[in-house]
CSV table of C-alpha atoms in Angstrom, one decimal:
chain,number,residue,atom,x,y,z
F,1,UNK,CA,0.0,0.0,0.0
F,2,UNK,CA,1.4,3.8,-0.8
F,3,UNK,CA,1.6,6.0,2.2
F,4,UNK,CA,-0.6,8.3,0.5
F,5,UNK,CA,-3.7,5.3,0.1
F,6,UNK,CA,-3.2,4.7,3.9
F,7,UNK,CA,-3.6,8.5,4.5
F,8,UNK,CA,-7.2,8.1,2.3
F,9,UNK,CA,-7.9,4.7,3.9
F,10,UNK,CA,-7.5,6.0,7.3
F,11,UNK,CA,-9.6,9.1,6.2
F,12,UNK,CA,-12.3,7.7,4.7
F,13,UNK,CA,-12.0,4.9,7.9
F,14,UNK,CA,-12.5,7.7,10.4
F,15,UNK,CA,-15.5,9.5,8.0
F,16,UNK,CA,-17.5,6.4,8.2
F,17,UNK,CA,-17.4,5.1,11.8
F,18,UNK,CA,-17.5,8.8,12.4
F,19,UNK,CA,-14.0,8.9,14.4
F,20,UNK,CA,-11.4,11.8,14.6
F,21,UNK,CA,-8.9,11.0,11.7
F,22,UNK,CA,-6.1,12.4,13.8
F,23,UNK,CA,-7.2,10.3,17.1
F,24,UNK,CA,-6.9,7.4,14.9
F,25,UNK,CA,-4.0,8.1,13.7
F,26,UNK,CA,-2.3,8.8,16.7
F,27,UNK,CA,-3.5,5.6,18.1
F,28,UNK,CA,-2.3,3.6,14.5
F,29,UNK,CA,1.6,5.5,15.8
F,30,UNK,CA,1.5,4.0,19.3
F,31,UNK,CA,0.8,0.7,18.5
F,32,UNK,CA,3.4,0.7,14.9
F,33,UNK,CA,5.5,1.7,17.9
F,34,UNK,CA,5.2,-1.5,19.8
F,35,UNK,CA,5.2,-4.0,16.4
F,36,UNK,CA,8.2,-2.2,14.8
F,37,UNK,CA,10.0,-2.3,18.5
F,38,UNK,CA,9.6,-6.6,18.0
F,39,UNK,CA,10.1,-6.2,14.6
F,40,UNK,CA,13.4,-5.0,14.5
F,41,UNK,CA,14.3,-6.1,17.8
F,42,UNK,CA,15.5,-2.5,19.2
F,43,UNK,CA,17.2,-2.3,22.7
F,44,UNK,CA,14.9,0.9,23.4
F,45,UNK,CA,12.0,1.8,23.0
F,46,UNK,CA,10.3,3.0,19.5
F,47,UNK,CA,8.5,6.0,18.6
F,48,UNK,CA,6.4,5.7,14.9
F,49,UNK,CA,5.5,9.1,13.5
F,50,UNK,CA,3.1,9.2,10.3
F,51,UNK,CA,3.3,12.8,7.8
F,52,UNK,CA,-0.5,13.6,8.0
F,53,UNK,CA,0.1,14.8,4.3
F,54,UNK,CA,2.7,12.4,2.9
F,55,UNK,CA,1.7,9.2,5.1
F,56,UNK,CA,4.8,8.3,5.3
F,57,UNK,CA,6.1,6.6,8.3
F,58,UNK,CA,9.1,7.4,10.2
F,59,UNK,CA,10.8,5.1,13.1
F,60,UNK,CA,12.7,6.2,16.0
F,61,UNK,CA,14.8,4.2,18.4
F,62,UNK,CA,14.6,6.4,21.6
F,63,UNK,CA,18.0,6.1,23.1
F,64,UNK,CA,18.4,7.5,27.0
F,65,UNK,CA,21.0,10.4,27.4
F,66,UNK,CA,22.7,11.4,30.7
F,67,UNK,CA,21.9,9.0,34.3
F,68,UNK,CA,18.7,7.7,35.2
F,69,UNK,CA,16.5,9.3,38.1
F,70,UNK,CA,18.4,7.9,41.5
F,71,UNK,CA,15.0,7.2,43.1
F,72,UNK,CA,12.7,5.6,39.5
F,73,UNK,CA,15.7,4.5,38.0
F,74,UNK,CA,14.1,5.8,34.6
F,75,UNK,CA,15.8,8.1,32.3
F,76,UNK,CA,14.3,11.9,31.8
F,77,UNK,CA,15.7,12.8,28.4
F,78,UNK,CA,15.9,10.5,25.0
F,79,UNK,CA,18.1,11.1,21.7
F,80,UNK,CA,15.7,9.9,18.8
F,81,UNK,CA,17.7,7.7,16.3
F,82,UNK,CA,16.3,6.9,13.0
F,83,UNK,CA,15.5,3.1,12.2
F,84,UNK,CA,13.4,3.6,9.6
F,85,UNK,CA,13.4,0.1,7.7
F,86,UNK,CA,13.5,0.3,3.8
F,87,UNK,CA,10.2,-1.2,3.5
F,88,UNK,CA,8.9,0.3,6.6
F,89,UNK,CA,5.1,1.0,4.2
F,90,UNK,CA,4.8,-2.9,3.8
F,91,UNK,CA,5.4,-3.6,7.3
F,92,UNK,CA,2.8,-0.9,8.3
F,93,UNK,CA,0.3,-2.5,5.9
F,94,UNK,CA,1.1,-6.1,7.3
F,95,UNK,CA,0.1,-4.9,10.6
F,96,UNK,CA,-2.2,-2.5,10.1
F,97,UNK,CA,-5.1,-4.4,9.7
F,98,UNK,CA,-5.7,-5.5,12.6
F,99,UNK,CA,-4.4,-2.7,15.0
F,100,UNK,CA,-7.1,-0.6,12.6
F,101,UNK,CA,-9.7,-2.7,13.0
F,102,UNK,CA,-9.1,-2.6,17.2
F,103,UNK,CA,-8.4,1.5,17.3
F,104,UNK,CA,-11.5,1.6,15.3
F,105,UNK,CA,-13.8,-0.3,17.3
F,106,UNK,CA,-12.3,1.4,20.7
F,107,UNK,CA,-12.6,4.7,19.1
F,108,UNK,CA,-15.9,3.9,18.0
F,109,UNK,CA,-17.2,2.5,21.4
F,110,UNK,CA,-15.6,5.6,23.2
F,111,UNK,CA,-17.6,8.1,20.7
F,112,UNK,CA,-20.7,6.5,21.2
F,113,UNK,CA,-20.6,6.3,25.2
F,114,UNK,CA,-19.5,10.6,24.8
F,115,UNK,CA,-23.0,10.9,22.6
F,116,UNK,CA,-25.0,8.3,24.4
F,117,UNK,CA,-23.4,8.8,28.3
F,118,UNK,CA,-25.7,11.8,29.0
F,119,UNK,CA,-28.9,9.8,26.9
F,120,UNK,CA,-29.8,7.7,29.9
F,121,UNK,CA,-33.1,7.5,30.6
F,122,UNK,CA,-34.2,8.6,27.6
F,123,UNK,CA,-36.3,6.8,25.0
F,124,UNK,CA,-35.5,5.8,21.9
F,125,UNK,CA,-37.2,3.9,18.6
F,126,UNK,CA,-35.5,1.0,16.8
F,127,UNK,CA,-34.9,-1.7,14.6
F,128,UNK,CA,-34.4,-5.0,15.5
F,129,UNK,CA,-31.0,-6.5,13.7
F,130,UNK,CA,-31.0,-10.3,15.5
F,131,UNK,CA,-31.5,-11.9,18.5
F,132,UNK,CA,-29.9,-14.5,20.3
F,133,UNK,CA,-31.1,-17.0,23.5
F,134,UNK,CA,-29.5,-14.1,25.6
F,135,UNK,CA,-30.3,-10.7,24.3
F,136,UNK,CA,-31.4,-8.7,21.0
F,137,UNK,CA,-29.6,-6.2,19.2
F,138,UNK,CA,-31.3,-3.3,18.4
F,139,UNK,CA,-30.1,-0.4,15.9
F,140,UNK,CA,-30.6,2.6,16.6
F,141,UNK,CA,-29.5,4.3,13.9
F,142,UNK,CA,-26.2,4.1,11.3
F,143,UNK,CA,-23.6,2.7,13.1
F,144,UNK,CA,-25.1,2.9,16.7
F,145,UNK,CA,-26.7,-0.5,18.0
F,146,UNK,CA,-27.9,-1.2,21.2
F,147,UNK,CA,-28.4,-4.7,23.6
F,148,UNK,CA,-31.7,-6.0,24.8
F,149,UNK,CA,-30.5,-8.2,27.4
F,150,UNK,CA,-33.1,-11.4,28.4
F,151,UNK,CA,-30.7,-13.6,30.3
F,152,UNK,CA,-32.4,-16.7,31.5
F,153,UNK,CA,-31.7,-15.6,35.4
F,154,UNK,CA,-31.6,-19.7,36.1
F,155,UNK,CA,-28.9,-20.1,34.3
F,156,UNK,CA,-27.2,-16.6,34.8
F,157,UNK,CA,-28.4,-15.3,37.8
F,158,UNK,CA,-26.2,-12.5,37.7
F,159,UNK,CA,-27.4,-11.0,34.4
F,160,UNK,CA,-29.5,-8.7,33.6
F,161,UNK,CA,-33.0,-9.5,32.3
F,162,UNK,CA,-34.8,-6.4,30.3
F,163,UNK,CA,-37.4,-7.9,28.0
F,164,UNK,CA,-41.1,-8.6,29.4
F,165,UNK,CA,-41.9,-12.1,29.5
F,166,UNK,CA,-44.6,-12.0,26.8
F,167,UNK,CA,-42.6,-10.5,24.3
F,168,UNK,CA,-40.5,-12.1,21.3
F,169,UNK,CA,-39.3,-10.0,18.3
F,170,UNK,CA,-38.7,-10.4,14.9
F,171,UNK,CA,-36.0,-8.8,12.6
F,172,UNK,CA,-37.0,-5.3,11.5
F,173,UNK,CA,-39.8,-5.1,13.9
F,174,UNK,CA,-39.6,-1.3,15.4
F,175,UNK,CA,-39.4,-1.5,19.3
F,176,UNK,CA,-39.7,1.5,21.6
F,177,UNK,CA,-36.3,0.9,24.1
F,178,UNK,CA,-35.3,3.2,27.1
F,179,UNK,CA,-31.8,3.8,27.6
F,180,UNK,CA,-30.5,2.4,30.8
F,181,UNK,CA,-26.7,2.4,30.9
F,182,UNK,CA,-24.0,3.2,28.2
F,183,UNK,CA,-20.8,1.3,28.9
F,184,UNK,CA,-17.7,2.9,29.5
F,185,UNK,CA,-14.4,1.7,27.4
F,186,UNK,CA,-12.3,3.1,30.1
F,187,UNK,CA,-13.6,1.8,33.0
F,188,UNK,CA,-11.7,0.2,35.6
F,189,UNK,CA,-14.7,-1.9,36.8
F,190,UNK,CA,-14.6,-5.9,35.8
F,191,UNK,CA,-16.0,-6.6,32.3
F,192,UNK,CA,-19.0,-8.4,31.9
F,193,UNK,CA,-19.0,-11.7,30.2
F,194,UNK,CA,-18.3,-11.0,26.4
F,195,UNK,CA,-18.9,-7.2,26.5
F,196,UNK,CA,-16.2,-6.3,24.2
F,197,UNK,CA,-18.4,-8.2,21.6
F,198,UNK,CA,-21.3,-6.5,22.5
F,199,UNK,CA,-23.0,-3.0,21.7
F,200,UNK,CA,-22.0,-0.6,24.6
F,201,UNK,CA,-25.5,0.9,24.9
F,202,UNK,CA,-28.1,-1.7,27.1
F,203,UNK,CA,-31.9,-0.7,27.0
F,204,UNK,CA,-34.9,-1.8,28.5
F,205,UNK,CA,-38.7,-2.8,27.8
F,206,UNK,CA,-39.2,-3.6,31.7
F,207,UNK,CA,-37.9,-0.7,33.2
F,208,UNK,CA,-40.7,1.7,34.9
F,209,UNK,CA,-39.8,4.7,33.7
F,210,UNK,CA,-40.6,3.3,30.4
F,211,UNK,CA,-44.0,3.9,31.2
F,212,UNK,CA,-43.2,7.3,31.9
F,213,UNK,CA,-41.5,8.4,28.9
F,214,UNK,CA,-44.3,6.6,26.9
F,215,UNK,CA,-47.3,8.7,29.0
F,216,UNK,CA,-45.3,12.0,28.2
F,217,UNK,CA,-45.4,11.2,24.2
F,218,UNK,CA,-48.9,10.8,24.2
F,219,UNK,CA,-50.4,12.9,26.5
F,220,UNK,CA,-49.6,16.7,26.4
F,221,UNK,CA,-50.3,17.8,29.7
F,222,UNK,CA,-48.1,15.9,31.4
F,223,UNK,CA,-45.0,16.5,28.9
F,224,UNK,CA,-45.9,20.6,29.7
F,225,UNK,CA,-45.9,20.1,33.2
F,226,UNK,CA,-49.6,20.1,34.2
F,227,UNK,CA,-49.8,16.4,35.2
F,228,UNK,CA,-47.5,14.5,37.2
F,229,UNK,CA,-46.5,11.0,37.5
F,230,UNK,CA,-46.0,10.5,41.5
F,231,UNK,CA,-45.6,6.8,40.9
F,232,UNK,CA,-44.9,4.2,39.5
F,233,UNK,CA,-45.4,0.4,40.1
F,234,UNK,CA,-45.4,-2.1,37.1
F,235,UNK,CA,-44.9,-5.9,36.6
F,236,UNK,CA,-43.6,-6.0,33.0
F,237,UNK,CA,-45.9,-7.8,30.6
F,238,UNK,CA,-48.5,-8.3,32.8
F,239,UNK,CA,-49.9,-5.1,34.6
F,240,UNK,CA,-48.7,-1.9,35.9
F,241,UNK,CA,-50.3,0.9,37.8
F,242,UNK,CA,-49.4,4.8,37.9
F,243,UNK,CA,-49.9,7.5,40.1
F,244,UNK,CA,-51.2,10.8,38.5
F,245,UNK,CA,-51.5,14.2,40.6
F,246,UNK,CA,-52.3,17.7,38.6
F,247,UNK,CA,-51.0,21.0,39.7
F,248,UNK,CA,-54.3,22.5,37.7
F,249,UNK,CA,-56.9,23.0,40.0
F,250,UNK,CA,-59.7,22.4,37.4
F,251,UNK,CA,-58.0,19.5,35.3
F,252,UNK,CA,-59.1,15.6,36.0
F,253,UNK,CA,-55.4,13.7,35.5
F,254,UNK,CA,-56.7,10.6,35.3
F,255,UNK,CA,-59.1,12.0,32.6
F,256,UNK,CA,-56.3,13.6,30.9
F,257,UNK,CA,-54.1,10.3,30.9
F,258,UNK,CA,-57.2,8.1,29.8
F,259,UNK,CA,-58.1,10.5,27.3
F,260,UNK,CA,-61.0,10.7,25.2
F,261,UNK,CA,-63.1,6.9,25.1
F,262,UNK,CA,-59.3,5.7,26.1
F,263,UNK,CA,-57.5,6.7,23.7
F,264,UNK,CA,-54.3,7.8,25.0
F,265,UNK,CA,-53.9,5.0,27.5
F,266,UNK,CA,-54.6,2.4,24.4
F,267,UNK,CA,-51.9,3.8,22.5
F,268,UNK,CA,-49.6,3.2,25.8
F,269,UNK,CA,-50.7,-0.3,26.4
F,270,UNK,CA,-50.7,-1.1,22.9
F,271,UNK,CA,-47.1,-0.6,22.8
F,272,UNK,CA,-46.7,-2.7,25.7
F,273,UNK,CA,-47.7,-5.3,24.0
F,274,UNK,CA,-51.3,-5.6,25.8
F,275,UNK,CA,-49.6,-4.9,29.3
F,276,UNK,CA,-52.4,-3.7,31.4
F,277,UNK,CA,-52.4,-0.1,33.2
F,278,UNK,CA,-54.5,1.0,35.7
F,279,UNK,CA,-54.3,5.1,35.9
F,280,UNK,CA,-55.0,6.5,39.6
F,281,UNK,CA,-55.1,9.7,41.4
F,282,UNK,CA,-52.5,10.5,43.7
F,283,UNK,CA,-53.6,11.3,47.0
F,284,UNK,CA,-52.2,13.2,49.9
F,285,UNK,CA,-53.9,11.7,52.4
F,286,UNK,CA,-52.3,8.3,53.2
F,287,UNK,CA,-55.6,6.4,53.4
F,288,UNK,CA,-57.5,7.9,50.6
F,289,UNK,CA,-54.1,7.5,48.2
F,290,UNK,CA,-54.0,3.5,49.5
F,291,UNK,CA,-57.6,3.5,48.9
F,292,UNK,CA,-57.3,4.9,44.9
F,293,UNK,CA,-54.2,2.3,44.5
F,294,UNK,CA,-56.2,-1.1,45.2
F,295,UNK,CA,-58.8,0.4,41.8
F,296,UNK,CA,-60.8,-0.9,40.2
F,297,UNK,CA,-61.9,-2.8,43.9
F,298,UNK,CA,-64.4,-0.7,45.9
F,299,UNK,CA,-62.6,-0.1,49.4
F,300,UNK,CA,-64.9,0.3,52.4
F,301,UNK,CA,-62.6,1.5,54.8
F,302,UNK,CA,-58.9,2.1,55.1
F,303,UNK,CA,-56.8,2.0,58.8
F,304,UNK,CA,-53.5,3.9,59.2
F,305,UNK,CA,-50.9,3.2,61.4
F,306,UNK,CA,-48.1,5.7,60.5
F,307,UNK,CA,-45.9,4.5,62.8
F,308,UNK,CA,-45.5,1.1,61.5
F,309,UNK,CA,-46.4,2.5,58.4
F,310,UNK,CA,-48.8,0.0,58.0
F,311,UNK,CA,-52.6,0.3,56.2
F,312,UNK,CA,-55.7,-2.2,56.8
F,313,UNK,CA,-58.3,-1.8,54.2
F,314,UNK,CA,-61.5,-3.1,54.3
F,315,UNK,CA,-63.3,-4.1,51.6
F,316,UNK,CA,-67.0,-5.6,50.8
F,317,UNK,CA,-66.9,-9.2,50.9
F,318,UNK,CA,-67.8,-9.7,46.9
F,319,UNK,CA,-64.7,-6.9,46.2
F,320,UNK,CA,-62.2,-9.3,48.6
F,321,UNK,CA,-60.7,-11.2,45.5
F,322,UNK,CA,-60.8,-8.7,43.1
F,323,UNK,CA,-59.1,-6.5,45.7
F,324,UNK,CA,-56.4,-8.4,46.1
F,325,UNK,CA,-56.0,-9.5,42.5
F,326,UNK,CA,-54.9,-13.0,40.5
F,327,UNK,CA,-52.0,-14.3,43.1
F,328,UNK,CA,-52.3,-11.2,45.0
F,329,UNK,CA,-50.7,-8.9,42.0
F,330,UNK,CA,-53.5,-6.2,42.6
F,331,UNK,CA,-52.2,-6.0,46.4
F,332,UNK,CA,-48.5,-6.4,45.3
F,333,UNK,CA,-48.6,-3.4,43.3
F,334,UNK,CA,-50.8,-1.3,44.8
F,335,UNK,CA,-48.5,-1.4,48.2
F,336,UNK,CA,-45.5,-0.9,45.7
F,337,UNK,CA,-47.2,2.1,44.4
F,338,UNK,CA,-48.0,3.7,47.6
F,339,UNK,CA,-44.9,2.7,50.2
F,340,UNK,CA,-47.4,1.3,52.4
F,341,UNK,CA,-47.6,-2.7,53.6
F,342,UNK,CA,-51.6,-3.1,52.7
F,343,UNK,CA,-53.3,-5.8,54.9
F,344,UNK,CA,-56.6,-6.5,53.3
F,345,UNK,CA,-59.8,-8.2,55.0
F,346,UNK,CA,-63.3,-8.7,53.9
F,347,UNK,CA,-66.3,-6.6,56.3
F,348,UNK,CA,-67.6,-10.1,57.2
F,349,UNK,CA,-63.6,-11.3,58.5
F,350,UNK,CA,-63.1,-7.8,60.4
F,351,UNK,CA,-66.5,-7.4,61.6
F,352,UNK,CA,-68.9,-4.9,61.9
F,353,UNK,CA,-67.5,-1.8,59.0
F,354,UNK,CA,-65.3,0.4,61.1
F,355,UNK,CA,-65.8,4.1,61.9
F,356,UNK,CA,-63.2,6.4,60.2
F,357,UNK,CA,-60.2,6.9,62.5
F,358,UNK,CA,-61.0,3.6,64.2
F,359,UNK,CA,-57.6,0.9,64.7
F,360,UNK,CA,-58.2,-2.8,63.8
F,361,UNK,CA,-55.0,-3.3,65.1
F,362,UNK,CA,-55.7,-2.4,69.1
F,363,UNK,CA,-57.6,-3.6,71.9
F,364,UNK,CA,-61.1,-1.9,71.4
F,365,UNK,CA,-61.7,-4.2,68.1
F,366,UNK,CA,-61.4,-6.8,70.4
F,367,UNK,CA,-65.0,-7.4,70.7
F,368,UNK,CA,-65.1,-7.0,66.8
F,369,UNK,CA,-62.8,-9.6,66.4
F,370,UNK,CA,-64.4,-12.2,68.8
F,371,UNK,CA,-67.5,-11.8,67.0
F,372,UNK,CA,-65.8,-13.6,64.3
F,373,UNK,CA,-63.9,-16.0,66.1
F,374,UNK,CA,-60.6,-14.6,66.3
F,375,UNK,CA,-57.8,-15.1,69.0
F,376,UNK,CA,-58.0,-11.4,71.0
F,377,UNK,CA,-54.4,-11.8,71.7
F,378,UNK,CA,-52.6,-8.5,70.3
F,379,UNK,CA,-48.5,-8.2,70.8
F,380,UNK,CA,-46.2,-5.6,71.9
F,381,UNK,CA,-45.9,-3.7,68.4
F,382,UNK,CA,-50.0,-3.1,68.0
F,383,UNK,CA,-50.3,-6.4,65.5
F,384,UNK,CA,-53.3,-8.6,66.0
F,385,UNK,CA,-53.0,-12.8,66.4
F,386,UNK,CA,-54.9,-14.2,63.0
F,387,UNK,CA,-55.7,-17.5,64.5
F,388,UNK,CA,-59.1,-18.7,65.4
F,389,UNK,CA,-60.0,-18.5,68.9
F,390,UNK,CA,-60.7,-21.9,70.5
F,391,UNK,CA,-64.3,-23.2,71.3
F,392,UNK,CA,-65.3,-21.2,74.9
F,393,UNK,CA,-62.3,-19.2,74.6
F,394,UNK,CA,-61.0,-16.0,74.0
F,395,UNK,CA,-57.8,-17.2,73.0
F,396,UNK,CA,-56.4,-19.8,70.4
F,397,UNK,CA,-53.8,-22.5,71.3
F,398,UNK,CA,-50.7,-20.4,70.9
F,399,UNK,CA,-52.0,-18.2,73.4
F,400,UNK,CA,-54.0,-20.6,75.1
F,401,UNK,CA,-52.5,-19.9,78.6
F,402,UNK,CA,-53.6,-16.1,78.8
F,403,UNK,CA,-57.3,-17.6,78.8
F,404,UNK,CA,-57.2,-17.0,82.8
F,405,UNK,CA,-56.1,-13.6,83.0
């Protein structure tokens, strides 16, 4: 190859991947430096330097001058001797090749984590390339492609698992991704397995905020500010629920996410692939907040005990199921929305309904709670024995021997 081509090979190299032709050429010089160093089997070491106009390359042996430092034992000043072989272009195209193709995708992983580093969180459309048992690339655009990791977390418990359950793509399907981290070339921090083979940007589909960025595309007055998402609680692929508060006095932000005969939240859901989302109003009021998160069931009453941060809800006996939800996903995401543990009974299991400010989980409900059998012991921390009382007692077996007190 003429030193003049490799000028216009590195040059057009550097205008396709999108890399700085003089960063790429000052890496191509540092590693020359190392092959031309076994190459010609200096004593010293070797400094390559390559005319940005010419191309041609130019090899010095860097011999020490004067005594090394008494303390490093390294020498401060060098004489440069010129070793330039006489087919020093041949050697550079022999081992070019492959010390390109590295500097170019390290320069290329290192531009995308300065364009993509301050991008996470953000959401993104793209195109699905291929996927494997273990994760999906995903272009983003020309020359950027990014990993959907699905891991099977039995066999890799350690990896990361970012695709809903219910999903599988196919190549060229378009797939709405959030950012979640952009991999660092020059981190110090262990590599995961194969990463150097693998895009540096990783997004999401199960990631909560998902929902977010999708509920500020398609309804306006939460990307302007008027509604906002408190809250977030989601199960990917099966159901999630949101918390909505407006800072309008006169606007409805549950109406405004639904919108008109659904049709904002169908667009959301519809990208998640049929994912079900329940829209709520955020609440300030602790029990009215636990109250709106347990939706679509009708909650009779709800007890607060802030110092436990604990919430009893009561709920009709025909709501009881639907209240706490198939396998107890209703209750599991309603007290992961709201930051409170949510115990839920049926009227007919707590008793007569319960006056507002009321405790089930004190000693005037004991009367309540013999009514319908229940042990009346309570301990030290306010929490109420669930076991059945035993026949002519107040009392079950546990706590059989505080019958005589």
């Amino acid at each position: 190859m003429a030193t003049s081509e490799l000028i216009e090979a590195l040059q057009a190299l550097a205008h396709e991947r999108k890399i700085d032709e003089f960063y790429l050429i000052e890496r191509l010089e540092v590693s020359l430096a190392k092959s031309y160093e076994r190459i010609l089997d200096l004593e010293w070491d070797a400094r390559v330097t390559i005319d940005r106009q010419t191309g041609h390359i130019y090899v010095y042996e860097l011999v020490p001058v004067g005594e090394p430092d008494e303390e490093t034992g390294e020498y401060s000043e060098f004489e440069e001797r010129d070793v330039t072989p006489a087919d020093v272009s041949r050697i550079a195209a022999q081992n070019a090749k492959g010390v390109i193709a590295s500097i170019v995708r390290e320069a290329g992983r290192q531009s995308i984590f300065e364009e993509f580093s301050g991008r996470v969180g953000d959401l993104v459309t793209g195109t699905v390339l291929q996927g494997t048992p273990d994760f999906t690339i995903i272009k983003i655009r020309d020359g950027v492609e990014a990993e959907l990791p699905h891991y099977d977390q039995k066999r890799n418990p350690g990896e990361r698992n970012e695709r809903p359950s219910n999903e599988h793509y196919c190549h060229n399907q378009r797939l709405k991704v959030l950012i979640i981290d952009v991999r660092d070339p020059n981190s110090d921090a262990p590599k995961m397995r194969g990463e150097q083979a693998r895009p540096a940007i990783v997004v999401s589909r199960t990631h909560p905020d998902l929902i977010r960025r999708l509920f500020e595309i398609e309804v306006p007055e939460i990307y302007d500010g008027m509604v906002e998402i408190k809250s977030i609680a989601r199960e990917p692929g099966a159901r999630s629920k949101i918390a909505v508060a407006s800072r309008e006095a006169n606007l409805d932000p549950v109406g405004a996410c639904v919108g008109p005969k659904g049709s904002r939240v169908r667009m959301v859901v519809e990208e998640l692939r049929n994912e079900r989302v329940d829209v709520i109003q955020w609440h300030e009021d602790p029990a009215s907040y636990v109250a709106n998160a347990l939706s679509p069931a009708k909650v009779t009453n709800v007890i607060i005990d802030e110092d436990n941060h604990y919430a009893t809800v009561v709920v009709p006996d025909d709501q009881l199921s639907l209240a706490i939800g198939k396998e107890g996903q209703n209750a599991r995401l309603a007290a992961r929305l709201t930051g409170w543990h949510i115990d839920i009974k049926s009227a007919s299991f707590a008793g007569e309904p319960l006056a507002a400010g009321d405790n089930m989980l004190i000693d005037e409900d004991v009367e309540a709670d013999d009514e319908a059998g229940l042990c009346a012991y309570v301990s030290e921390d306010g929490a109420r024995c669930r076991n059945h009382a035993r026949p002519g007692s107040h009392y079950c077996g546990v706590h059989a021997d505080l019958d005589g007190e």
